[in-house]
Amino acid sequence: MQAEVITVRNLSFKYNAAEVLSDISFSVNAGDYIGLVGPNGSGKSTLIKIILGLLNPSKGEVSLFGFNTFEMKDLVKVGYLPQKMGSFNPYFPSSVKEIVALGLISKKVFPRRLNKSDETVIDRALKLMNIHDIKDKLIGDLSGGQQQRALIARALVNEPELLILDEPATALDPETRENFYSLLHELNHGKKVTIVLVTHDFGTIGKYASKLLYLDKKIIFYGGFDDFCLSHDMRQFFGEASQHLICHRHD
Ligand code: ADP
């Protein structure tokens, strides 16, 4: 049996009175590559925040690697790339390398110095994202795409077993986006990193992910793309054209 990396059981969530997630249950296995898709406001970011333990469910349970997210002391095995790149304050006095190093420091008691093995993994992440040559530049002086690569490097620096990415490709130019998707493919296939990729680009997600989770406050569909394409219910729900768009691999 495959190990469950994320288990969500009967999860509901309300902001004040408004329920934005309703009775959600699903599990993600080690090695899965999930495309999490849904319209704006369908609860994708909220679900991710609950999985990461940043928000407390109103009802239900969430566990990561078999532990309740609120019992986990740290999220060392998890890399998270948030949706909002936040446009960095141009005067924010941190270099690219310092931003990437934060991915290591945040898991350890602060303050601390970086040791030699920290330096090695930081260098590796910088090279992987092709930003080693600009490591000493201030983050605020970089383009949006370069800033995003720095944040991806920060998410990867711990060599996470689970990588959660919220709309990561929107600020990237087409070439960087392709490289980024290749990198995710390599992490998933080569290093067996489990990936949850939140995207509204549902026309291309079938090219990258192995499973589709379509959310609209509740789960509309969860499973493989082949099952999605063959599903009569999904044809009725989306209409034939949209179903085709989602399941079409565009290869
Ligand atoms: P998505 O990521 O799919 O766009 P979100 O999880 O961001 O959806 O939002 C789901 C719903 O919750 C939306 O209606 C949104 O307006 C609402 N919402 C999100 N964040 C908050 C918040 N902090 N307070 C109140 N409502 C929120």
Short mmCIF file of C-alpha atoms and ligand atoms in Angstrom, two decimals:
data_model
loop_
_atom_site.label_atom_id
_atom_site.label_comp_id
_atom_site.label_asym_id
_atom_site.label_seq_id
_atom_site.Cartn_x
_atom_site.Cartn_y
_atom_site.Cartn_z
CA MET A 1 0.00 0.00 0.00
CA GLN A 2 1.23 3.50 -0.81
CA ALA A 3 1.87 5.85 2.08
CA GLU A 4 -0.66 8.63 2.51
CA VAL A 5 1.01 12.03 2.47
CA ILE A 6 -2.16 14.10 2.91
CA THR A 7 -5.38 12.81 4.45
CA VAL A 8 -8.42 15.06 4.61
CA ARG A 9 -11.57 13.76 6.30
CA ASN A 10 -14.96 15.46 6.35
CA LEU A 11 -13.38 18.88 6.29
CA SER A 12 -15.55 21.99 6.40
CA PHE A 13 -14.41 25.57 6.82
CA LYS A 14 -16.17 28.88 7.43
CA TYR A 15 -14.87 32.42 7.36
CA ASN A 16 -17.30 34.01 9.81
CA ALA A 17 -20.68 32.61 8.73
CA ALA A 18 -19.86 31.80 5.11
CA GLU A 19 -18.97 28.17 4.45
CA VAL A 20 -16.24 28.04 1.78
CA LEU A 21 -15.35 24.35 2.07
CA SER A 22 -18.03 21.75 2.59
CA ASP A 23 -17.46 18.17 3.75
CA ILE A 24 -14.28 17.45 1.85
CA SER A 25 -12.56 14.07 2.00
CA PHE A 26 -9.62 12.88 -0.08
CA SER A 27 -6.13 11.51 0.27
CA VAL A 28 -2.90 12.09 -1.60
CA ASN A 29 -0.42 9.24 -1.88
CA ALA A 30 3.34 9.44 -1.94
CA GLY A 31 4.48 10.23 -5.48
CA ASP A 32 1.17 11.75 -6.62
CA TYR A 33 1.18 14.93 -8.68
CA ILE A 34 -2.15 16.61 -8.06
CA GLY A 35 -3.52 19.44 -10.16
CA LEU A 36 -5.86 21.36 -7.84
CA VAL A 37 -8.26 23.30 -10.04
CA GLY A 38 -11.45 25.31 -9.54
CA PRO A 39 -12.98 28.71 -10.25
CA ASN A 40 -11.91 31.84 -8.40
CA GLY A 41 -13.17 31.77 -4.85
CA SER A 42 -13.73 27.99 -4.90
CA GLY A 43 -11.65 27.49 -1.74
CA LYS A 44 -8.33 26.28 -3.21
CA SER A 45 -6.09 28.60 -1.18
CA THR A 46 -8.15 28.03 1.94
CA LEU A 47 -7.77 24.27 1.56
CA ILE A 48 -3.99 24.64 1.15
CA LYS A 49 -3.76 26.84 4.25
CA ILE A 50 -5.67 24.26 6.28
CA ILE A 51 -3.44 21.44 5.01
CA LEU A 52 -0.40 23.47 6.09
CA GLY A 53 -1.91 24.09 9.52
CA LEU A 54 -2.16 27.86 8.94
CA LEU A 55 -5.94 27.78 9.39
CA ASN A 56 -7.95 25.61 11.75
CA PRO A 57 -10.77 23.53 10.20
CA SER A 58 -14.30 24.31 11.41
CA LYS A 59 -15.05 20.59 11.15
CA GLY A 60 -13.14 17.47 10.19
CA GLU A 61 -9.53 16.38 10.26
CA VAL A 62 -6.38 16.86 8.23
CA SER A 63 -3.17 14.93 8.58
CA LEU A 64 0.22 15.18 6.91
CA PHE A 65 2.48 12.13 6.82
CA GLY A 66 0.05 10.52 9.28
CA PHE A 67 0.22 13.35 11.84
CA ASN A 68 -2.53 15.81 12.61
CA THR A 69 -1.27 19.11 11.20
CA PHE A 70 -1.72 20.78 14.58
CA GLU A 71 0.47 18.20 16.28
CA MET A 72 3.34 18.66 13.85
CA LYS A 73 6.13 20.67 15.42
CA ASP A 74 7.50 21.79 12.09
CA LEU A 75 6.82 21.28 8.43
CA VAL A 76 10.33 20.26 7.49
CA LYS A 77 9.16 17.76 4.89
CA VAL A 78 6.92 20.32 3.23
CA GLY A 79 7.91 23.03 0.78
CA TYR A 80 5.32 25.75 0.22
CA LEU A 81 5.23 28.39 -2.46
CA PRO A 82 2.51 30.91 -1.61
CA GLN A 83 0.22 32.47 -4.16
CA LYS A 84 1.09 36.04 -3.40
CA MET A 85 4.64 36.73 -4.45
CA GLY A 86 3.94 40.01 -2.74
CA SER A 87 5.71 42.58 -4.78
CA PHE A 88 8.84 42.94 -2.72
CA ASN A 89 9.44 46.34 -1.29
CA PRO A 90 12.28 47.63 -3.46
CA TYR A 91 14.04 48.74 -0.29
CA PHE A 92 13.63 45.35 1.37
CA PRO A 93 17.25 44.81 2.31
CA SER A 94 17.59 41.07 1.63
CA SER A 95 19.69 39.41 -1.01
CA VAL A 96 18.48 36.49 -3.10
CA LYS A 97 20.71 34.17 -1.08
CA GLU A 98 19.26 35.42 2.21
CA ILE A 99 15.71 34.84 0.97
CA VAL A 100 16.60 31.27 -0.03
CA ALA A 101 18.37 30.72 3.32
CA LEU A 102 15.13 31.62 5.12
CA GLY A 103 13.79 28.26 3.92
CA LEU A 104 16.38 26.63 6.21
CA ILE A 105 16.36 29.07 9.08
CA SER A 106 12.62 28.93 9.59
CA LYS A 107 12.81 25.26 10.62
CA LYS A 108 15.50 25.85 13.22
CA VAL A 109 15.76 27.84 16.37
CA PHE A 110 16.34 31.46 15.51
CA PRO A 111 18.85 33.13 15.50
CA ARG A 112 21.47 30.80 14.15
CA ARG A 113 24.36 30.81 11.78
CA LEU A 114 24.46 28.92 8.53
CA ASN A 115 26.91 26.04 8.62
CA LYS A 116 28.82 24.56 5.73
CA SER A 117 26.20 21.99 4.77
CA ASP A 118 23.55 24.75 4.80
CA GLU A 119 25.72 26.71 2.38
CA THR A 120 25.95 23.67 0.12
CA VAL A 121 22.20 23.09 -0.08
CA ILE A 122 21.55 26.81 -0.60
CA ASP A 123 24.04 26.85 -3.48
CA ARG A 124 22.38 23.79 -4.97
CA ALA A 125 18.91 25.40 -4.83
CA LEU A 126 20.27 28.64 -6.34
CA LYS A 127 21.87 26.72 -9.21
CA LEU A 128 18.77 24.59 -9.75
CA MET A 129 16.69 27.74 -10.25
CA ASN A 130 19.44 29.37 -12.30
CA ILE A 131 19.85 32.35 -9.97
CA HIS A 132 23.28 31.57 -8.56
CA ASP A 133 24.86 34.41 -10.53
CA ILE A 134 22.48 36.94 -8.98
CA LYS A 135 22.59 35.58 -5.43
CA ASP A 136 24.00 38.79 -3.95
CA LYS A 137 21.51 41.10 -5.62
CA LEU A 138 18.76 42.66 -3.55
CA ILE A 139 15.48 40.85 -4.10
CA GLY A 140 13.67 44.15 -4.67
CA ASP A 141 15.90 44.91 -7.67
CA LEU A 142 14.88 41.79 -9.61
CA SER A 143 12.17 41.15 -12.17
CA GLY A 144 8.96 39.38 -11.10
CA GLY A 145 10.12 36.13 -12.72
CA GLN A 146 13.49 36.24 -10.93
CA GLN A 147 11.84 36.98 -7.59
CA GLN A 148 9.58 34.01 -8.12
CA ARG A 149 12.53 31.75 -8.89
CA ALA A 150 14.09 32.88 -5.60
CA LEU A 151 10.91 31.88 -3.77
CA ILE A 152 10.80 28.53 -5.55
CA ALA A 153 14.43 27.98 -4.49
CA ARG A 154 13.39 28.82 -0.92
CA ALA A 155 10.58 26.22 -1.12
CA LEU A 156 13.05 23.60 -2.44
CA VAL A 157 16.01 24.26 -0.17
CA ASN A 158 14.88 21.74 2.46
CA GLU A 159 14.50 19.05 -0.18
CA PRO A 160 10.86 18.57 0.78
CA GLU A 161 8.95 15.30 0.34
CA LEU A 162 5.79 17.28 -0.33
CA LEU A 163 5.75 20.45 -2.39
CA ILE A 164 2.65 22.65 -2.41
CA LEU A 165 2.55 25.41 -5.00
CA ASP A 166 -0.22 27.98 -5.22
CA GLU A 167 -0.62 29.42 -8.77
CA PRO A 168 3.15 29.44 -9.29
CA ALA A 169 3.43 30.02 -13.01
CA THR A 170 1.41 33.19 -13.44
CA ALA A 171 4.32 35.64 -13.13
CA LEU A 172 6.74 33.58 -15.20
CA ASP A 173 7.61 34.23 -18.82
CA PRO A 174 6.84 31.28 -21.16
CA GLU A 175 10.40 29.93 -21.21
CA THR A 176 10.85 30.07 -17.43
CA ARG A 177 7.40 28.53 -17.05
CA GLU A 178 8.37 25.56 -19.23
CA ASN A 179 11.62 25.14 -17.26
CA PHE A 180 9.68 25.35 -14.06
CA TYR A 181 7.25 22.61 -15.14
CA SER A 182 10.17 20.45 -16.26
CA LEU A 183 11.76 20.93 -12.87
CA LEU A 184 8.55 19.85 -11.14
CA HIS A 185 8.38 16.81 -13.43
CA GLU A 186 11.96 15.93 -12.54
CA LEU A 187 11.31 16.33 -8.79
CA ASN A 188 8.18 14.17 -9.06
CA HIS A 189 9.63 11.44 -11.26
CA GLY A 190 13.29 11.48 -10.27
CA LYS A 191 13.13 12.36 -6.58
CA LYS A 192 9.61 11.07 -5.89
CA VAL A 193 8.50 14.38 -4.43
CA THR A 194 4.72 14.51 -3.98
CA ILE A 195 3.33 17.64 -5.60
CA VAL A 196 0.12 19.61 -5.19
CA LEU A 197 -0.08 22.32 -7.81
CA VAL A 198 -2.89 24.87 -7.52
CA THR A 199 -3.68 26.39 -10.87
CA HIS A 200 -6.51 27.93 -12.84
CA ASP A 201 -4.78 26.89 -16.02
CA PHE A 202 -6.98 23.82 -16.38
CA GLY A 203 -6.39 23.67 -20.14
CA THR A 204 -2.80 22.50 -19.63
CA ILE A 205 -2.74 20.84 -16.22
CA GLY A 206 -3.39 17.42 -17.81
CA LYS A 207 0.02 17.70 -19.42
CA TYR A 208 1.75 17.87 -16.04
CA ALA A 209 -0.26 16.37 -13.22
CA SER A 210 -1.20 12.72 -12.75
CA LYS A 211 -4.46 13.41 -10.90
CA LEU A 212 -7.08 16.12 -11.01
CA LEU A 213 -8.80 17.55 -7.94
CA TYR A 214 -11.57 19.85 -9.10
CA LEU A 215 -12.88 21.91 -6.23
CA ASP A 216 -15.88 24.18 -5.99
CA LYS A 217 -16.47 24.44 -2.25
CA LYS A 218 -16.90 20.69 -2.39
CA ILE A 219 -15.08 18.09 -4.45
CA ILE A 220 -16.55 17.94 -7.94
CA PHE A 221 -13.99 15.41 -9.17
CA TYR A 222 -10.93 13.64 -7.82
CA GLY A 223 -9.06 11.03 -9.82
CA GLY A 224 -6.95 10.36 -12.88
CA PHE A 225 -7.34 12.32 -16.10
CA ASP A 226 -8.42 9.24 -18.04
CA ASP A 227 -11.29 8.69 -15.61
CA PHE A 228 -12.20 12.36 -15.88
CA CYS A 229 -12.29 12.19 -19.67
CA LEU A 230 -14.50 9.11 -19.67
CA SER A 231 -16.84 10.28 -16.93
CA HIS A 232 -20.42 10.75 -18.01
CA ASP A 233 -21.11 12.80 -14.85
CA MET A 234 -18.28 15.18 -15.68
CA ARG A 235 -19.54 15.56 -19.26
CA GLN A 236 -22.91 16.55 -17.83
CA PHE A 237 -21.36 18.86 -15.26
CA PHE A 238 -18.88 20.69 -17.49
CA GLY A 239 -20.30 20.13 -20.97
CA GLU A 240 -18.39 18.22 -23.61
CA ALA A 241 -16.19 21.12 -24.72
CA SER A 242 -14.86 21.93 -21.24
CA GLN A 243 -14.41 18.28 -20.40
CA HIS A 244 -12.37 17.91 -23.55
CA LEU A 245 -10.34 21.03 -22.73
CA ILE A 246 -9.45 19.70 -19.29
CA CYS A 247 -8.64 16.15 -20.36
CA HIS A 248 -6.84 17.07 -23.55
CA ARG A 249 -3.11 16.63 -23.03
CA HIS A 250 -2.07 19.15 -25.68
CA ASP A 251 0.93 17.06 -26.67
P1 ADP B 1 -9.49 30.35 -4.37
O1 ADP B 1 -8.09 30.13 -3.87
O2 ADP B 1 -10.08 29.12 -4.99
O3 ADP B 1 -9.63 31.54 -5.26
P2 ADP B 1 -10.05 31.14 -1.65
O4 ADP B 1 -9.76 29.98 -0.76
O5 ADP B 1 -9.04 32.24 -1.70
O6 ADP B 1 -10.43 30.62 -3.10
O7 ADP B 1 -11.41 31.81 -1.20
C1 ADP B 1 -12.62 31.06 -0.99
C2 ADP B 1 -13.72 32.01 -0.51
O8 ADP B 1 -13.38 32.49 0.79
C3 ADP B 1 -13.92 33.23 -1.38
O9 ADP B 1 -15.27 33.52 -1.43
C4 ADP B 1 -13.16 34.32 -0.65
O10 ADP B 1 -13.73 35.58 -0.90
C5 ADP B 1 -13.34 33.91 0.80
N1 ADP B 1 -12.19 34.32 1.64
C6 ADP B 1 -10.89 34.05 1.40
N2 ADP B 1 -10.11 34.54 2.38
C7 ADP B 1 -10.94 35.13 3.28
C8 ADP B 1 -10.76 35.82 4.51
N3 ADP B 1 -9.54 35.95 5.03
N4 ADP B 1 -11.86 36.29 5.14
C9 ADP B 1 -13.09 36.13 4.62
N5 ADP B 1 -13.34 35.49 3.47
C10 ADP B 1 -12.29 34.99 2.79
#
